[in-house]
Amino acid sequence: MSTEPQVEGTLSVTDSRTGQTYEFPITDGTVRATDLRQIKTSDDDFGLMTYDPAFMNTASCRSAITYLDGDAGVLRYRGYPIEQLAAKSTFLEVAWLLIHGELPTAKELEGFEKQIVDRMVVQAEVGESIKAFARNAHPMGILEAGFGHLSTLYPEAKQVESGPERMEAIINTIAKMPTIGAMAFRHNQGKDIVAPDPSLDYSTNILKMFFGADYEVDPRLVRALDILLILHADHEQNCSTSAVRAVGSSQVDTYSAVNAGIAALYGPLHGGANEAVLVMLREIGSADNVSDFMDKVKSREALLMGFGHRVYKNYDPRATIIKGACDDVFEVTGVNPLLEVAVALEATALADDFFIQRKLYPNVDFYSGLIYEALGIPTEMFTVMFAIGRAPGWVAQWLEMIQDKDQKISRPRQIYIGSGERDYVEVSAR
Ligand code: CMC
């Protein structure tokens, strides 16, 4: 596959305002928005722009990382189907794949795993600053603060043009995301921080840092957690990844760019949806109440959280895999009673015209919360789990962006609709 844009044809456009015809190259099934600037009514006209407030039809980059076909329900990282990665790979192997573009050799993987677990430890001063937060502070807020803190502890990460500094920040981001998340969790619970143990693997460390050094780790739960993290690892230009790219394009350090992703993920329409799903399932309470809740959704009083996606107009392939993982987890933990509500909701929605017409299917968040809950992770921590999983995607996309010769500082245009020039009025005269 050529990485340079190939001209596939041209687009002819006639401007009815001037009668002039223009011809623009089509590359990658796309026209360059800046080409449209040639379309002017006069020399001092700025030129034609496109209006796309939610980036519904705008490619913001050329990327070789993740392929997503929303109509067919296909997701691949660097060409590898998500189903194969979830069945055969590990989270850290997938992280390497996303960052470097190829699966690691056994030696590369071993070295990478060691580098990551060795860096999971977080400076004591971050732990001290977390103590200043209220006991009930949302862990995503604490995670944002933690990454702000890391940015000050690694001033060398400002050298975004340096390959070694970039890799250092990338490894630190993946390594320290769960540790700061665990610190937030322990703080919320009024418990002491549990330090990571470099002799243990990454996912086992996460469970131990959450639940205590004495926590008996069942390998089936570690594997389920690893699968969940793989499924969340990247999803091309979603809201948080776009935020990381946009903020990173200012050449701020990696930790600050990643912080933009954490903030975006916090929102209920993005990563916060897994938390909202559990709140919704608890409110519904029993499968008998599903039909009443559906009436509310259809009369626009509620959203069916965990359903719908900007890109998937088919079953989200990650939701299928998670549904399968639920069985493995519940075999160890016992069935989460809310599963019955979720299954009834899904069946009702998939048979309902409202959802069929709008192509609304379960997304990754619909079942993930049930697993997290079964693992003993409280609802407020669900989005933190998503952030831990998404960290490799953020840094891989950040790295691709920072190395992209087409990338300049991200800076959209606007259509100004405010008042024309007017004179200031003294306060006494208003
Ligand atoms: N429940 C009920 N109606 C819905 C839902 C839903 N979950 N999602 C979309 N619709 C309706 C929406 O009201 C609209 O109807 P109409 O055309 O009659 O006005 C139509 O479906 C199209 O929806 P949209 O809001 O224009 O679609 P969007 O691409 O802007 O939004 C979404 C995508 C994910 C924000 C939205 O589907 C949603 O709010 N879902 C619930 C929240 C959720 O589960 N988010 C997690 C997304 S996946 C993980 C992630 O990427 O973070």
XYZ file of C-alpha atoms and ligand atoms in Angstrom:
482
model
C 0.000 0.000 0.000
C 1.409 3.372 -1.026
C 1.610 5.863 1.795
C 1.674 8.837 -0.570
C -1.752 10.107 -1.692
C -2.542 8.829 -5.206
C -4.717 10.905 -7.514
C -7.772 8.776 -8.372
C -9.670 11.315 -10.408
C -10.903 14.866 -10.217
C -13.937 16.677 -8.918
C -15.374 19.409 -11.144
C -17.242 22.141 -9.350
C -19.096 25.033 -10.902
C -19.721 28.042 -8.690
C -23.152 29.398 -9.622
C -22.186 32.766 -8.118
C -19.485 33.343 -10.739
C -20.128 30.634 -13.349
C -16.509 29.548 -12.952
C -15.584 25.837 -12.987
C -12.781 24.356 -10.897
C -11.204 20.937 -10.948
C -9.792 19.386 -7.794
C -7.777 16.180 -7.416
C -9.427 13.304 -5.537
C -6.968 11.356 -3.385
C -7.918 8.643 -0.875
C -11.587 9.247 -1.754
C -11.135 12.774 -0.437
C -10.820 16.334 -1.663
C -8.515 18.688 0.195
C -10.564 21.295 2.029
C -7.837 23.880 1.395
C -8.226 23.378 -2.396
C -11.722 24.855 -2.062
C -10.137 28.140 -1.038
C -9.465 28.729 -4.740
C -13.235 29.197 -5.142
C -13.702 32.931 -4.704
C -16.147 35.569 -5.822
C -13.489 38.294 -5.811
C -9.771 38.723 -5.059
C -10.441 39.774 -1.470
C -12.847 36.886 -0.819
C -11.263 34.452 1.707
C -12.380 31.489 -0.427
C -14.887 28.690 0.094
C -14.773 26.772 3.374
C -16.517 23.594 4.530
C -18.820 23.654 7.564
C -18.517 20.522 9.699
C -18.935 21.342 13.414
C -18.750 17.749 14.682
C -16.297 16.473 12.036
C -19.052 14.310 10.586
C -17.366 14.146 7.189
C -13.880 15.534 7.641
C -10.713 13.426 7.677
C -8.407 15.213 10.105
C -5.362 13.072 9.305
C -3.978 10.192 7.270
C -3.388 7.339 9.685
C -1.947 3.819 9.388
C -2.979 2.689 12.868
C -6.607 1.578 13.089
C -9.052 0.554 10.383
C -12.735 0.811 11.143
C -15.643 -0.031 8.850
C -18.698 1.070 10.774
C -21.225 -0.369 8.305
C -19.661 -3.811 8.274
C -18.741 -3.776 11.990
C -15.011 -4.300 11.297
C -12.169 -3.133 13.554
C -8.472 -3.827 12.919
C -5.330 -2.579 14.617
C -2.464 -2.275 12.113
C -4.359 -4.714 9.886
C -4.976 -7.384 12.532
C -8.678 -8.142 13.229
C -9.742 -7.232 16.764
C -11.217 -10.725 17.192
C -7.790 -12.348 16.645
C -6.013 -9.903 18.915
C -8.588 -10.392 21.683
C -8.281 -14.184 21.360
C -4.513 -14.508 21.031
C -2.641 -11.374 22.020
C -1.983 -9.476 25.230
C -2.572 -5.836 26.055
C 1.117 -4.906 26.091
C 1.753 -6.749 22.829
C -1.125 -4.770 21.295
C 0.339 -1.562 22.750
C 3.661 -2.294 21.006
C 1.806 -3.104 17.780
C -0.082 0.193 17.857
C 3.046 2.220 18.576
C 5.535 0.468 16.269
C 3.246 -0.849 13.529
C 4.370 -4.493 13.730
C 3.963 -7.296 16.255
C 7.046 -7.503 18.497
C 9.528 -10.380 18.448
C 9.633 -12.444 21.645
C 12.714 -10.488 22.758
C 11.174 -7.091 21.973
C 8.017 -8.027 23.849
C 9.918 -9.227 26.886
C 11.967 -6.020 26.970
C 8.867 -3.856 26.531
C 6.905 -5.643 29.273
C 9.833 -5.177 31.631
C 10.217 -1.514 30.749
C 6.519 -0.937 31.399
C 6.246 -2.731 34.748
C 9.493 -1.110 35.914
C 7.977 2.315 35.217
C 4.599 1.667 36.823
C 5.789 3.242 40.051
C 4.725 6.889 40.401
C 6.599 9.580 42.301
C 5.589 10.016 45.952
C 4.700 13.689 45.400
C 1.869 12.654 43.064
C 0.518 10.486 45.884
C 0.814 13.462 48.263
C -1.122 15.748 45.932
C -3.861 13.138 45.540
C -4.330 13.226 49.319
C -5.482 16.845 48.960
C -8.545 15.745 47.002
C -11.911 15.200 48.685
C -12.568 11.547 49.518
C -15.443 11.491 47.049
C -13.544 13.310 44.273
C -14.206 11.666 40.914
C -11.179 9.522 39.968
C -11.167 10.936 36.428
C -10.591 14.398 37.909
C -7.758 12.948 39.983
C -6.329 11.236 36.878
C -6.307 14.574 35.048
C -4.497 16.183 37.965
C -2.032 13.277 38.077
C -1.121 13.683 34.435
C -0.777 17.442 34.908
C 1.609 16.620 37.726
C 3.602 14.155 35.573
C 4.059 16.861 32.946
C 5.883 18.983 35.556
C 7.981 16.044 36.757
C 9.280 15.268 33.257
C 10.188 18.658 31.748
C 12.356 16.832 29.185
C 9.105 15.570 27.593
C 8.796 19.061 26.092
C 11.424 17.932 23.566
C 8.804 16.422 21.313
C 11.234 16.370 18.375
C 13.534 13.956 20.260
C 12.896 10.279 19.485
C 14.235 8.967 22.825
C 12.250 11.547 24.837
C 9.106 10.670 22.930
C 9.542 6.958 23.656
C 10.257 7.675 27.312
C 7.002 9.639 27.637
C 5.069 6.988 25.696
C 6.246 4.206 28.019
C 5.610 6.308 31.106
C 2.085 7.121 29.949
C 1.105 3.462 29.511
C 2.920 2.439 32.704
C 1.654 5.156 35.030
C -1.974 5.484 33.880
C -3.136 2.477 35.983
C -0.993 3.469 38.955
C -2.503 6.950 39.171
C -5.932 5.402 38.568
C -5.297 2.960 41.427
C -4.096 5.790 43.681
C -7.360 7.631 42.999
C -9.352 4.471 43.731
C -7.534 3.806 47.007
C -7.917 7.459 48.016
C -11.673 7.300 47.373
C -11.815 4.261 49.623
C -9.717 5.854 52.364
C -7.043 3.184 51.919
C -3.257 3.331 51.584
C -1.698 3.275 48.157
C -0.397 -0.121 47.001
C 2.899 0.129 45.099
C 3.275 -1.818 41.845
C 5.364 -4.992 41.997
C 7.812 -5.205 39.060
C 7.931 -9.006 39.374
C 4.256 -9.228 38.361
C 2.688 -8.659 34.946
C 0.847 -5.452 34.052
C -2.768 -6.600 34.460
C -2.074 -8.519 37.693
C -0.453 -5.355 39.015
C -3.598 -3.385 38.212
C -5.781 -5.727 40.276
C -3.285 -5.802 43.169
C -2.895 -2.008 43.191
C -6.696 -1.706 43.289
C -7.559 -4.379 45.821
C -4.426 -4.756 47.923
C -1.152 -6.697 47.788
C -2.855 -9.713 49.447
C -5.621 -9.906 46.841
C -5.802 -13.434 45.385
C -5.670 -12.953 41.643
C -7.608 -15.460 39.542
C -5.847 -15.837 36.151
C -9.221 -15.956 34.376
C -10.023 -12.482 35.698
C -6.575 -11.200 34.697
C -7.175 -12.499 31.182
C -10.651 -10.901 31.050
C -9.170 -7.581 32.145
C -6.420 -7.877 29.537
C -9.066 -8.511 26.837
C -11.078 -5.471 27.928
C -7.950 -3.330 27.724
C -7.143 -4.690 24.238
C -10.655 -3.806 23.048
C -10.278 -0.252 24.291
C -6.716 0.262 23.044
C -7.531 2.366 19.975
C -10.491 3.477 17.942
C -9.054 5.867 15.358
C -10.200 9.498 15.447
C -12.690 9.392 18.338
C -13.303 12.430 20.543
C -10.449 11.833 23.026
C -7.897 10.801 20.389
C -8.766 13.855 18.312
C -8.291 15.923 21.467
C -4.838 14.375 22.029
C -3.865 15.071 18.427
C -5.236 18.623 18.427
C -3.631 19.594 21.726
C -0.418 17.705 20.862
C -0.191 19.650 17.594
C 0.690 22.703 19.707
C 3.855 20.698 20.540
C 3.005 20.601 24.217
C 4.584 17.680 26.112
C 3.067 14.186 25.771
C 1.575 14.076 29.288
C -0.352 17.310 28.690
C -1.564 16.104 25.293
C -2.725 12.840 26.879
C -4.453 14.875 29.568
C -6.671 16.401 26.881
C -7.678 12.841 25.993
C -8.465 12.025 29.620
C -10.701 15.102 29.851
C -12.549 14.213 26.639
C -13.002 10.619 27.737
C -14.557 11.780 31.018
C -17.663 13.003 29.158
C -20.844 10.852 29.337
C -21.182 10.652 25.556
C -17.692 9.162 25.285
C -15.865 7.102 27.934
C -18.289 8.118 30.660
C -20.969 6.042 28.939
C -19.871 2.797 30.645
C -20.564 4.437 34.006
C -23.875 5.800 32.723
C -24.894 2.298 31.521
C -24.576 0.864 35.017
C -26.471 3.787 36.538
C -29.200 3.211 33.945
C -29.325 -0.569 34.565
C -29.618 -0.005 38.308
C -32.409 2.523 37.784
C -34.312 0.098 35.559
C -33.710 -2.526 38.250
C -35.458 -5.512 36.684
C -36.244 -6.955 33.256
C -39.954 -6.267 33.973
C -39.291 -2.516 33.783
C -37.518 -2.604 30.414
C -40.586 -1.854 28.338
C -41.445 1.297 30.399
C -37.862 2.495 30.067
C -37.957 1.944 26.300
C -41.053 4.130 26.090
C -39.065 6.900 27.780
C -36.216 6.477 25.296
C -38.570 6.678 22.351
C -40.306 9.759 23.749
C -36.805 11.316 24.100
C -36.896 11.489 27.900
C -33.855 9.213 28.143
C -30.997 7.848 26.071
C -30.326 4.142 25.952
C -26.758 4.411 27.196
C -24.298 1.991 25.623
C -26.230 2.065 22.354
C -25.424 3.931 19.164
C -22.156 5.074 17.709
C -21.009 7.831 15.381
C -19.250 5.329 13.126
C -20.760 1.874 13.780
C -24.093 1.431 12.086
C -23.879 -2.270 12.870
C -23.074 -4.355 15.949
C -19.864 -2.970 17.511
C -17.440 -5.937 17.189
C -16.027 -5.090 20.612
C -19.482 -5.521 22.186
C -19.680 -9.078 20.776
C -16.304 -9.989 22.284
C -17.168 -8.413 25.641
C -20.460 -10.262 25.782
C -18.456 -13.497 25.397
C -15.966 -12.437 28.078
C -18.891 -11.833 30.486
C -19.481 -15.604 30.625
C -15.850 -16.319 31.595
C -15.890 -13.671 34.306
C -19.261 -14.655 35.734
C -18.030 -18.248 35.966
C -15.575 -16.980 38.594
C -17.578 -14.200 40.233
C -21.154 -15.416 39.868
C -23.614 -13.764 37.479
C -24.208 -10.040 37.850
C -28.018 -9.757 38.309
C -28.022 -6.682 36.083
C -26.991 -8.897 33.165
C -30.612 -10.000 32.868
C -31.723 -6.371 32.536
C -29.019 -5.686 29.934
C -29.920 -8.744 27.857
C -33.632 -7.824 27.948
C -32.836 -4.224 26.966
C -30.672 -5.341 24.058
C -33.254 -7.830 22.766
C -36.059 -5.252 23.020
C -34.024 -2.544 21.303
C -32.816 -4.755 18.463
C -36.422 -5.710 17.672
C -37.757 -2.155 17.874
C -38.256 0.025 14.782
C -36.917 3.133 16.535
C -33.517 1.438 16.892
C -33.640 -0.490 13.618
C -34.327 2.610 11.548
C -31.553 4.575 13.224
C -29.135 1.610 13.087
C -28.527 1.727 16.816
C -26.660 -1.294 18.203
C -24.866 -2.022 21.478
C -21.460 -0.363 21.623
C -18.347 -1.282 23.622
C -19.745 0.291 26.781
C -22.961 -1.705 26.962
C -21.473 -4.813 28.584
C -18.030 -3.655 29.789
C -19.431 -2.127 32.984
C -20.996 -5.437 34.004
C -17.566 -7.065 33.878
C -15.915 -4.232 35.763
C -18.602 -4.462 38.413
C -18.121 -8.236 38.673
C -14.391 -7.623 39.161
C -15.300 -5.419 42.145
C -14.469 -2.127 40.435
C -16.879 0.660 41.446
C -18.828 2.569 38.814
C -16.838 5.818 39.143
C -13.715 3.885 38.168
C -15.093 2.560 34.870
C -13.919 5.501 32.807
C -10.489 5.211 34.420
C -10.401 1.604 33.149
C -11.220 2.917 29.684
C -8.379 5.462 29.987
C -5.916 2.717 30.988
C -6.962 0.751 27.911
C -6.909 3.761 25.576
C -3.462 5.006 26.671
C -1.552 3.063 23.947
C -3.911 4.393 21.274
C -3.485 7.983 22.446
C 0.300 7.784 22.443
C 0.476 5.872 19.133
C -1.762 8.482 17.487
C 0.191 11.301 19.128
C 3.462 9.835 17.777
C 2.032 9.477 14.281
C 0.771 13.066 14.423
C 4.058 14.518 15.651
C 5.954 12.722 12.835
C 3.446 13.668 10.121
C 4.922 16.190 7.698
C 1.399 17.419 6.793
C 0.604 18.287 10.407
C 0.594 21.895 11.533
C -0.972 23.331 14.662
C -4.603 22.262 14.669
C -6.697 25.342 14.131
C -10.211 25.157 12.655
C -11.886 28.121 10.975
C -15.287 29.513 11.929
C -18.260 31.161 10.319
C -18.673 34.410 12.195
C -22.344 35.124 12.969
C -21.962 37.840 15.615
C -22.739 41.532 15.362
C -20.902 43.884 13.029
C -18.591 46.578 14.335
C -20.168 48.763 17.003
C -18.993 51.439 19.450
C -18.355 50.734 23.106
C -21.079 52.108 25.406
C -20.047 53.455 28.832
C -21.583 51.434 31.690
C -23.469 54.514 32.939
C -25.180 54.811 29.571
C -26.347 51.173 29.260
N -30.570 6.159 22.661
C -31.642 6.655 22.002
N -31.560 7.302 20.819
C -30.351 7.426 20.274
C -29.193 6.921 20.909
C -29.352 6.260 22.142
N -28.293 5.768 22.766
N -28.126 7.203 20.134
C -28.583 7.863 19.063
N -29.946 8.000 19.142
C -30.812 8.595 18.148
C -30.676 10.114 18.161
O -31.627 10.687 19.029
C -30.923 10.444 16.715
O -32.312 10.362 16.471
P -33.019 11.407 15.447
O -32.267 11.282 14.161
O -34.443 10.976 15.380
O -32.852 12.754 16.089
C -30.286 9.304 15.950
O -30.329 8.202 16.857
C -28.853 9.570 15.509
O -28.091 9.870 16.696
P -27.045 11.035 16.825
O -27.069 11.557 18.233
O -27.214 12.008 15.708
O -25.693 10.236 16.576
P -24.238 10.739 16.918
O -23.356 10.052 15.964
O -24.166 12.215 17.001
O -24.015 10.195 18.414
C -23.483 8.807 20.230
C -23.346 9.029 18.724
C -22.588 7.640 20.639
C -22.998 10.059 20.981
C -24.963 8.518 20.551
O -25.368 7.342 19.889
C -25.215 8.403 22.047
O -25.425 9.420 22.711
N -25.198 7.155 22.612
C -25.332 6.966 24.036
C -23.997 7.245 24.729
C -22.993 6.141 24.491
O -23.293 4.961 24.605
N -21.752 6.546 24.181
C -20.633 5.605 23.983
C -20.139 5.622 22.585
S -19.066 4.241 22.235
C -17.667 4.461 23.230
C -16.944 5.691 22.925
O -16.580 5.940 21.773
O -16.654 6.428 23.854
